[in-house]
Coordinates of C-alpha atoms and ligand atoms in Angstrom, one line a residue:
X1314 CA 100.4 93.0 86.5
X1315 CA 99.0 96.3 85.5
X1316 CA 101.8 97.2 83.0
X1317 CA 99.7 95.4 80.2
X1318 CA 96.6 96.8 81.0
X1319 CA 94.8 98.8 77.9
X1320 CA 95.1 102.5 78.2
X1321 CA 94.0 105.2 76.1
X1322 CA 90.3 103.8 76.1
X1323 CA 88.3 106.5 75.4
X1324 CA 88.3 104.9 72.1
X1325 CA 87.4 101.3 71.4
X1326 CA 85.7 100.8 74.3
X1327 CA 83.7 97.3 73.9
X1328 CA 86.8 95.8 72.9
X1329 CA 88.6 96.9 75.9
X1330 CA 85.7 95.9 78.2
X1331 CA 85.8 92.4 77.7
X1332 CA 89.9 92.8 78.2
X1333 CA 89.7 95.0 80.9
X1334 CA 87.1 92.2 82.6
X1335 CA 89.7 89.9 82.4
X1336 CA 92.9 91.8 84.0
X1337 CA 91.0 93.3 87.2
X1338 CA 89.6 89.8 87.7
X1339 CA 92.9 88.5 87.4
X1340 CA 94.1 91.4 89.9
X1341 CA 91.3 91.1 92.7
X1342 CA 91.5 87.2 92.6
X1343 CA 95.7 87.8 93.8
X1344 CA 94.5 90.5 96.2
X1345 CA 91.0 90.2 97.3
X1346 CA 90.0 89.6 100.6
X1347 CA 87.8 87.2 101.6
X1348 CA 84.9 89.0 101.4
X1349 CA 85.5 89.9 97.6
X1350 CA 86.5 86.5 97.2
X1351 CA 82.8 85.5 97.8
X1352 CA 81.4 87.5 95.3
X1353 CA 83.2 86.2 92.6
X1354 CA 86.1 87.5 90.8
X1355 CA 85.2 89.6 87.6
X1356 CA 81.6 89.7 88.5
X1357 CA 80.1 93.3 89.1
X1358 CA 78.6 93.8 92.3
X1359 CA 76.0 96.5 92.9
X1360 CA 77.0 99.5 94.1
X1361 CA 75.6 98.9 97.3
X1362 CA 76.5 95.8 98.3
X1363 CA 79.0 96.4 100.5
X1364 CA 76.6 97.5 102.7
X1365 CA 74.5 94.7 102.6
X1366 CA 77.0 91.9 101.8
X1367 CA 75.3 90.6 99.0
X1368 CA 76.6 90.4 95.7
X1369 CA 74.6 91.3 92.6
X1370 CA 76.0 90.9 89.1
X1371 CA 75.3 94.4 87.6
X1372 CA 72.8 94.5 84.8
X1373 CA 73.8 98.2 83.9
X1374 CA 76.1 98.1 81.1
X1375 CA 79.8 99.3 82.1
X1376 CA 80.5 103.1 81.7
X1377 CA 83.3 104.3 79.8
X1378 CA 85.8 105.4 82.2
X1379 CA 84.9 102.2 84.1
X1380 CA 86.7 101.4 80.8
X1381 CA 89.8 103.3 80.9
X1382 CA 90.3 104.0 84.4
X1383 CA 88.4 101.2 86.7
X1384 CA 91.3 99.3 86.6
X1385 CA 93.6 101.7 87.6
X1386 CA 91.5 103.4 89.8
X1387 CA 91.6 100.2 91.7
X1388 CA 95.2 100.4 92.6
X1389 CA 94.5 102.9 95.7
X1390 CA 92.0 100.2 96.4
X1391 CA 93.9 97.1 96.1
X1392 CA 94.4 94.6 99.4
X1393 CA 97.6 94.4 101.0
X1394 CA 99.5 91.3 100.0
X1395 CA 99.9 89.1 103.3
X1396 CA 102.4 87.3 102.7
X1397 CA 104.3 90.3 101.2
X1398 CA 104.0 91.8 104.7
X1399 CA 104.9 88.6 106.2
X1400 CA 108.0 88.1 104.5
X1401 CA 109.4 91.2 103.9
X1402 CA 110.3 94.1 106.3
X1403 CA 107.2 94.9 108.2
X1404 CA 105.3 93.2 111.2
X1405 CA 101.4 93.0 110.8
X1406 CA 101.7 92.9 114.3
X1407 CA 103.1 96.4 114.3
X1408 CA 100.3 98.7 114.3
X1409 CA 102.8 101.9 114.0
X1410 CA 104.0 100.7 110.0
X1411 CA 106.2 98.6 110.2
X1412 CA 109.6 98.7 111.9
X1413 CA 110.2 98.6 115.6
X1414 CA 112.8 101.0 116.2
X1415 CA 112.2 103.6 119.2
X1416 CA 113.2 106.8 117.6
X1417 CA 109.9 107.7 116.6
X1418 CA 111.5 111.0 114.4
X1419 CA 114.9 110.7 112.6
X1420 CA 117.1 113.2 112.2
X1421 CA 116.4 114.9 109.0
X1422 CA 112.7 114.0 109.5
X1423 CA 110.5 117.0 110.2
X1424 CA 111.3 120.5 110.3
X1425 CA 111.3 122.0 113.6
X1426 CA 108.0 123.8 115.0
X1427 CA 109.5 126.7 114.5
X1428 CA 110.2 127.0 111.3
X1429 CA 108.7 129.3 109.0
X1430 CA 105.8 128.9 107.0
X1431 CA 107.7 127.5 103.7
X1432 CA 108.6 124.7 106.2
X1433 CA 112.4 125.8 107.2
X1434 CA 115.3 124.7 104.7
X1435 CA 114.0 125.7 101.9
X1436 CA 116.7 128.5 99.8
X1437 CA 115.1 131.3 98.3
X1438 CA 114.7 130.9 94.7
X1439 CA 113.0 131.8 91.3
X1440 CA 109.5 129.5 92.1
X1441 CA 107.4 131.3 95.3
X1442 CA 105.6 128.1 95.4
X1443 CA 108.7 125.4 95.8
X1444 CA 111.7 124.9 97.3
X1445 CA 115.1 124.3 96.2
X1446 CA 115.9 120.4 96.7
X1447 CA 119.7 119.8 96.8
X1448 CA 120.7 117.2 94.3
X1449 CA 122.7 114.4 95.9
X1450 CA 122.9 110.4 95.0
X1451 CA 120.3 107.9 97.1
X1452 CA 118.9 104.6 97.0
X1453 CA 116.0 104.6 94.8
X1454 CA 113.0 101.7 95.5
X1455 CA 113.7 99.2 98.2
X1456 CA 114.6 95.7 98.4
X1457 CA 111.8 94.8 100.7
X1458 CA 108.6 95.4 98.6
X1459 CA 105.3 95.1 100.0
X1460 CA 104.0 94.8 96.6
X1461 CA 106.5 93.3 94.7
X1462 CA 103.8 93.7 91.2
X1463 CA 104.2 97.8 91.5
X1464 CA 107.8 97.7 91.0
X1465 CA 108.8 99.1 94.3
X1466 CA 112.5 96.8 93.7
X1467 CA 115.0 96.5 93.4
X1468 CA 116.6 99.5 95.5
X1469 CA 119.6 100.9 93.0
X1470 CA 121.4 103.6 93.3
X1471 CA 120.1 107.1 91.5
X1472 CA 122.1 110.4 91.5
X1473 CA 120.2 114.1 91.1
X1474 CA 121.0 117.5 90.3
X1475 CA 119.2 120.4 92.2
X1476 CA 115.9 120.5 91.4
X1477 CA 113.1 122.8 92.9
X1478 CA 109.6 121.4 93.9
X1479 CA 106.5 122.8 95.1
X1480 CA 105.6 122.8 98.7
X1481 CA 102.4 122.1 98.8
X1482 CA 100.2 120.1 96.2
X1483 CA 98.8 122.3 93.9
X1484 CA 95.6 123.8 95.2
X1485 CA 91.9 125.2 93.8
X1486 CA 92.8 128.3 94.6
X1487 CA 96.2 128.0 92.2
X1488 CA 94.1 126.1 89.9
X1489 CA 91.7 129.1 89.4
X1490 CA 94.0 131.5 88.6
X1491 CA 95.7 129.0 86.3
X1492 CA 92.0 128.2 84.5
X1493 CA 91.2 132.3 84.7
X1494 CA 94.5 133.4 82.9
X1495 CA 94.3 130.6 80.2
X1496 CA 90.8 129.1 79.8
X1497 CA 91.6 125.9 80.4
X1498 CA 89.0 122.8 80.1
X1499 CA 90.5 119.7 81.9
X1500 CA 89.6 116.4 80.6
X1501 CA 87.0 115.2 83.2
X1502 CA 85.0 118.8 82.3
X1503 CA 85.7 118.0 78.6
X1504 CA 84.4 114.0 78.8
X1505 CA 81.6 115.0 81.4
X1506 CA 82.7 113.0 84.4
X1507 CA 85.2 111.5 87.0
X1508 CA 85.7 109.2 89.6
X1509 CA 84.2 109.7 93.3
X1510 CA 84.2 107.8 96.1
X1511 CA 80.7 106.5 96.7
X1512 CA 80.6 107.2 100.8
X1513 CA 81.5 111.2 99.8
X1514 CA 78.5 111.3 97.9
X1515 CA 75.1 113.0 98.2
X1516 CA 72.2 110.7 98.4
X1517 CA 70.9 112.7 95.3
X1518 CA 73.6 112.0 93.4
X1519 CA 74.1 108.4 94.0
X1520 CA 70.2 108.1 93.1
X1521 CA 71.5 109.4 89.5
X1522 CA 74.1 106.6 89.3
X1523 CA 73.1 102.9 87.7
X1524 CA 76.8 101.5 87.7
X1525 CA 79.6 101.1 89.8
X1526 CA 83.3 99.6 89.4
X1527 CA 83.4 96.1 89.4
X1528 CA 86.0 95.7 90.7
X1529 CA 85.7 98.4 93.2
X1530 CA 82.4 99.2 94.2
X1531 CA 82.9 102.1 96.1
X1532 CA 84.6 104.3 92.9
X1533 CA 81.4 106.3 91.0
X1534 CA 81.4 107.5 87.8
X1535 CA 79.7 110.8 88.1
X1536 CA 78.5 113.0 85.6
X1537 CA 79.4 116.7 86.3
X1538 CA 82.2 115.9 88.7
X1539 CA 85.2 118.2 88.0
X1540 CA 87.7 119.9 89.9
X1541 CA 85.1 122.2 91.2
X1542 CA 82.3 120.5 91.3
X1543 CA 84.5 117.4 93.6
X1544 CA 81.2 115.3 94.5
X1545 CA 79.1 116.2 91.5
X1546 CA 76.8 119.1 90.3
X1547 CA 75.7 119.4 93.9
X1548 CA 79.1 119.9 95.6
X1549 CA 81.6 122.9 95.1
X1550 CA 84.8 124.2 96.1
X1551 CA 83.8 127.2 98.1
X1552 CA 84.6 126.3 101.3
X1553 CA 87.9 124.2 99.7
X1554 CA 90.3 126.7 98.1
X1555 CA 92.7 125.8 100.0
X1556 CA 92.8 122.0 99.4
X1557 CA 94.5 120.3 96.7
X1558 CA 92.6 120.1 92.7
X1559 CA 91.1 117.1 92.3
X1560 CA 89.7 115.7 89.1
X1561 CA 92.9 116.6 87.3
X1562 CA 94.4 113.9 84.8
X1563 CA 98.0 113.8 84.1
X1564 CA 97.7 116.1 81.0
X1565 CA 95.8 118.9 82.7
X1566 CA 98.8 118.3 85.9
X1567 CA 101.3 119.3 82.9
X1568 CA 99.1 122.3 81.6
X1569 CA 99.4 123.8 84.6
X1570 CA 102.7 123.2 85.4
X1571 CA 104.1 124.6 81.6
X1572 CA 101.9 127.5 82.7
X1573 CA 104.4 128.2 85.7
X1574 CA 107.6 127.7 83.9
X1575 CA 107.6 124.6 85.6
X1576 CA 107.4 120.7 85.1
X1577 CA 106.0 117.3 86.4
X1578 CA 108.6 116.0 89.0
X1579 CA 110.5 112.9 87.5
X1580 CA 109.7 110.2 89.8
X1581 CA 113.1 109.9 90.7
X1582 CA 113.0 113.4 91.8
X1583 CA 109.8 112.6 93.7
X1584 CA 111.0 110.2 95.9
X1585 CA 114.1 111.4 96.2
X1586 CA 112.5 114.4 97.8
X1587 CA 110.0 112.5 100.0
X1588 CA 112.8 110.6 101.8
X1589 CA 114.3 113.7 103.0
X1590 CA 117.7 112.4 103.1
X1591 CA 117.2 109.6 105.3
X1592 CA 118.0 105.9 103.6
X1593 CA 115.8 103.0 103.3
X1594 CA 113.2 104.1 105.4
X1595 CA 109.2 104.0 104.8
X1596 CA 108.2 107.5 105.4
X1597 CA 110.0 111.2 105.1
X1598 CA 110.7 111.0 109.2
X1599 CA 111.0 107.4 109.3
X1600 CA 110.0 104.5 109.9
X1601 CA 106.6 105.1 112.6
X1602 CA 103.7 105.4 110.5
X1603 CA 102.2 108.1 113.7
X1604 CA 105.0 109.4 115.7
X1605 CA 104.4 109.7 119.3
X1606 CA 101.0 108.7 118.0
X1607 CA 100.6 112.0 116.1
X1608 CA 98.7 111.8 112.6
X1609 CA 101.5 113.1 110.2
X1610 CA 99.4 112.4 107.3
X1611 CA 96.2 112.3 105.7
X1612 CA 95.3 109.0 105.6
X1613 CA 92.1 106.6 106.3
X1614 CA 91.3 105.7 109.7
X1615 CA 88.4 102.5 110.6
X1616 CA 87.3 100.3 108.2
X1617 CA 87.2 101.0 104.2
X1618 CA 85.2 101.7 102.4
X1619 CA 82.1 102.3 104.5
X1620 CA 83.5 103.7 107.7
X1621 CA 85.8 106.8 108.1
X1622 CA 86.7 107.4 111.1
X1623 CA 88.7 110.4 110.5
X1624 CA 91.2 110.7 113.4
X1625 CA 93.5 112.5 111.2
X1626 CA 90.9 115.5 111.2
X1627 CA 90.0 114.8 107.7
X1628 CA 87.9 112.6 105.9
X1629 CA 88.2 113.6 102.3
X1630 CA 90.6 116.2 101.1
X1631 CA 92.5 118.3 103.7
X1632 CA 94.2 121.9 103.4
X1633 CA 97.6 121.6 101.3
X1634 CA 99.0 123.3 104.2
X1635 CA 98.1 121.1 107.0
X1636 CA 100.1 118.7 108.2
X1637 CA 103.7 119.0 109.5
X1638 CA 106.4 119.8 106.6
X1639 CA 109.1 117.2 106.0
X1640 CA 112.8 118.5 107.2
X1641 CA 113.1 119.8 103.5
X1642 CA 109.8 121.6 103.9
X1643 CA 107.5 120.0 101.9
X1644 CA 103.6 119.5 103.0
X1645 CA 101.3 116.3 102.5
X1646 CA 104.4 114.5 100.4
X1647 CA 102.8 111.6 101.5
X1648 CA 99.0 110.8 102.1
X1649 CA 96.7 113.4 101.0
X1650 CA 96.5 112.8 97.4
X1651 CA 98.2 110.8 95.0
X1652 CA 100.7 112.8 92.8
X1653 CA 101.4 113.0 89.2
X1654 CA 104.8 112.5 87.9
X1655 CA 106.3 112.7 84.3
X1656 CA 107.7 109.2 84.1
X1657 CA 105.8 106.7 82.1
X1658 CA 105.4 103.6 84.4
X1659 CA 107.4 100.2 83.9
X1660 CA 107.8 97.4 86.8
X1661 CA 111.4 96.9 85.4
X1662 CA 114.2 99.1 87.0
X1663 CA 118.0 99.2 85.7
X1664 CA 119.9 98.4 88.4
X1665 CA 122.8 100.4 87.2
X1666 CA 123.6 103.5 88.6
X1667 CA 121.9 106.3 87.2
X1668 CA 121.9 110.4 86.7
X1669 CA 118.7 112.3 86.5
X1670 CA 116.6 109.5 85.2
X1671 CA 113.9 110.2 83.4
X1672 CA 111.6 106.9 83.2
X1673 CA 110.9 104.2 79.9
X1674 CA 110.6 106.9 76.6
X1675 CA 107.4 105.6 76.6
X1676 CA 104.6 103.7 77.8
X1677 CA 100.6 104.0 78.3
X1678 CA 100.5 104.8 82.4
X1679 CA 102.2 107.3 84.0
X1680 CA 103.3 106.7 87.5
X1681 CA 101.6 108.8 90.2
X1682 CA 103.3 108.8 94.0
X1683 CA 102.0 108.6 97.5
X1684 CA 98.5 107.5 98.3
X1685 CA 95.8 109.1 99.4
X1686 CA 93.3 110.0 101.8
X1687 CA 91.8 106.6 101.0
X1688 CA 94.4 104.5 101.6
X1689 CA 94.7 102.3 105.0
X1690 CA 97.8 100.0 105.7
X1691 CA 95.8 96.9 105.5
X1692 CA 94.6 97.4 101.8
X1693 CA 96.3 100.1 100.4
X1694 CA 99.4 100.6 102.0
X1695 CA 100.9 103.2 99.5
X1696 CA 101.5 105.7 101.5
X1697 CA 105.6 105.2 101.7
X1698 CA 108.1 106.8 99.7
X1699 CA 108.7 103.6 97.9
X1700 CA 105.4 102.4 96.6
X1701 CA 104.2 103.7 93.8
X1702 CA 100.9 103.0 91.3
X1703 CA 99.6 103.9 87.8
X1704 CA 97.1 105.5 85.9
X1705 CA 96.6 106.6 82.2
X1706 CA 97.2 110.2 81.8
X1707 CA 93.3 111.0 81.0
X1708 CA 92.7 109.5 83.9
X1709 CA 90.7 111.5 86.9
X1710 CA 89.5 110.5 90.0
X1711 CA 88.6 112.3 93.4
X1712 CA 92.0 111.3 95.2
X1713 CA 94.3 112.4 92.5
X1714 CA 96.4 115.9 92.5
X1715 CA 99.8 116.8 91.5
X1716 CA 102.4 119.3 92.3
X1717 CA 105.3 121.0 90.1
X1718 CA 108.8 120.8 89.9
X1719 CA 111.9 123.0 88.1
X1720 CA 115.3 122.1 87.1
X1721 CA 117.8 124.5 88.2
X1722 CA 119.3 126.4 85.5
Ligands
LIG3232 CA1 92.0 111.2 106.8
LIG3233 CA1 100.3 113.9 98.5

């Protein structure tokens, strides 16, 4: 469903509203709750009625990226599909994520606790910042969806060479340098704003905002929110060198990357990497969404968007570094934030075998991989290998990152 959704809509912007009105009511009125529902699909509710309940058409005319991104933005948003859970491979009843088997941790998995601080089976090689991913053939996608409208199916079978990929997601502290040695202006700086979630924000700042997200009333547009100002002019990054860069749209993600010899992972090579060599499961250690009821993710605990109960340790952005490594050594593959990849997003998948894919030639979204600190199981249950979601590449927002890959020459 979001495949036809306008992009590039910096430009043109009344005509996209009154299209754009019409695609994210047609997306919350197949995944709303009940409580959405009541407001009304496509009618803009005040930015703080979720708190009260109420729901009060917004008089404040739409704000541009509302424009260009609301829709997509959405996505890390968007309400698990019932009766997708119900018919396909995972158990609402099963609080852990899904499947019932015992071994919490498959072999493959996690590295050990012993392993050194580039996570264990990583081989030296020419990128200090990645490891070296042995190429191999896997099953690509699944064949039980639990949204069947992202193009998470059919599984088919994909084969890679070695590849290298970054560790960690890319951090401020890398982003500084990067910014330092080339004077680089991303594109939220350069447009004056980005997407925050409203329950990060100051009570200053929010007094500064008239308009919300339709759709999504907790996503802000705020002026002055960039990669280092996170929650506006009032935040910084001081005390968050260490976490991933935020507020970076798909073209800055490639900047950087170019800037390091490197590349945007394909996001064949993305998942490929995240399921760590074990087949068909949900997660890089299987199929337990909390191991022996361990957080192995950054994730949303309690009751989105208004209460965050932050069991994980972390209710925004946490360190890149935190967080067990996956058995191939890679940190926060999963949950965290969201991850840019190179491929230009399509719901339709070949089915026949393929080698190194690279995506559709073209297209108006790329695909980004992994959810995000935001996302819960019961309305954004992105956080698997499989799933995957959209965005257009100007597109920022406070939950969105990226890390860089290499082919192996
Ligand atoms: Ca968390
Ligand atoms: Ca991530």
């Amino acid at each position: 469903m979001s495949s036809n959704v306008p992009t590039k809509c910096r430009s043109s912007i009344l005509i996209y509203y009154l299209y754009f009105i019409l695609i994210v009511s047609h997306v919350l009125c197949e995944s709303s709750t009940d409580d959405s529902k009541s407001c009304g699909c496509g009618s803009a509710k005040s930015r703080d009625s979720s708190s009260t309940g109420e729901c009060k058409k917004s008089e404040s005319k739409p704000h541009e990226k509302y424009l260009e991104n609301g829709e997509h933005t959405v996505e890390d948003c968007r309400r698990t599909d019932d009766n997708a859970i119900k018919s396909g491979v995972l158990k609402d009843t099963d609080k852990n994520g899904g499947f019932t088997e015992d071994n919490a941790i498959e072999s493959g998995g996690l590295a050990n606790e012993d392993s050194d601080e580039n996570g264990g089976h990583g081989e030296k090689n020419d990128f200090e910042s990645a490891v070296l991913i042995k190429g191999g053939t896997f099953q690509m996608g699944t064949d039980k969806p639990v949204f069947v409208a992202d193009g998470e199916g059919p599984s088919r079978k994909v084969t890679l060479d070695d590849f290298y990929l970054d560790i960690h997601e890319v951090s401020n502290e890398d982003f500084k340098v990067f910014v330092e040695k080339t004077g680089h202006v991303t594109e939220a700086e350069t447009f004056g704003d980005s997407f925050v979630l409203e329950y990060l924000l100051s009570d200053n700042v929010k007094a500064t905002i008239s308009q919300a997200v339709a759709a999504a009333p907790w996503w802000l547009p705020v002026k002055g929110a960039d990669w280092r100002h996170p929650e506006g002019v009032d935040s910084n990054i001081e005390e968050r060198m260490d976490h991933p860069v935020i507020h970076v749209s798909w073209n800055d993600a490639v900047a950087y990357c170019k800037w390091k010899n490197m590349r945007l992972p394909t996001e064949a090579e993305w998942e490929y990497a995240c399921r760590s060599g074990l087949n068909d499961r949900l997660f890089p250690w299987g199929n337990k969404q909390m191991p022996q009821d361990k957080h192995y993710m950054n994730i949303w605990q309690g009751q989105f968007p208004g209460n965050n109960t932050a069991e994980d340790g972390f209710v925004s952005t946490a360190p890149v570094t935190s967080f067990p490594a996956t058995s191939l050594g890679l940190k926060n593959i999963v949950g965290n934030v969201w991850e840019w990849t190179s491929d230009w997003w399509s719901v339709q998948h070949t089915e026949a075998k393929q080698h190194n894919p690279q995506g559709p030639s073209s297209g108006s979204d790329k695909v980004k991989k992994g959810g995000s600190y935001m996302c819960h199981k019961s309305y954004c249950y992105r956080f698997r290998c499989a799933a995957r979601s959209q965005n257009t590449p100007d597109t920022s927002a406070g939950n969105l990152g990226f890390r860089c890959a290499a082919s192996v020459h």
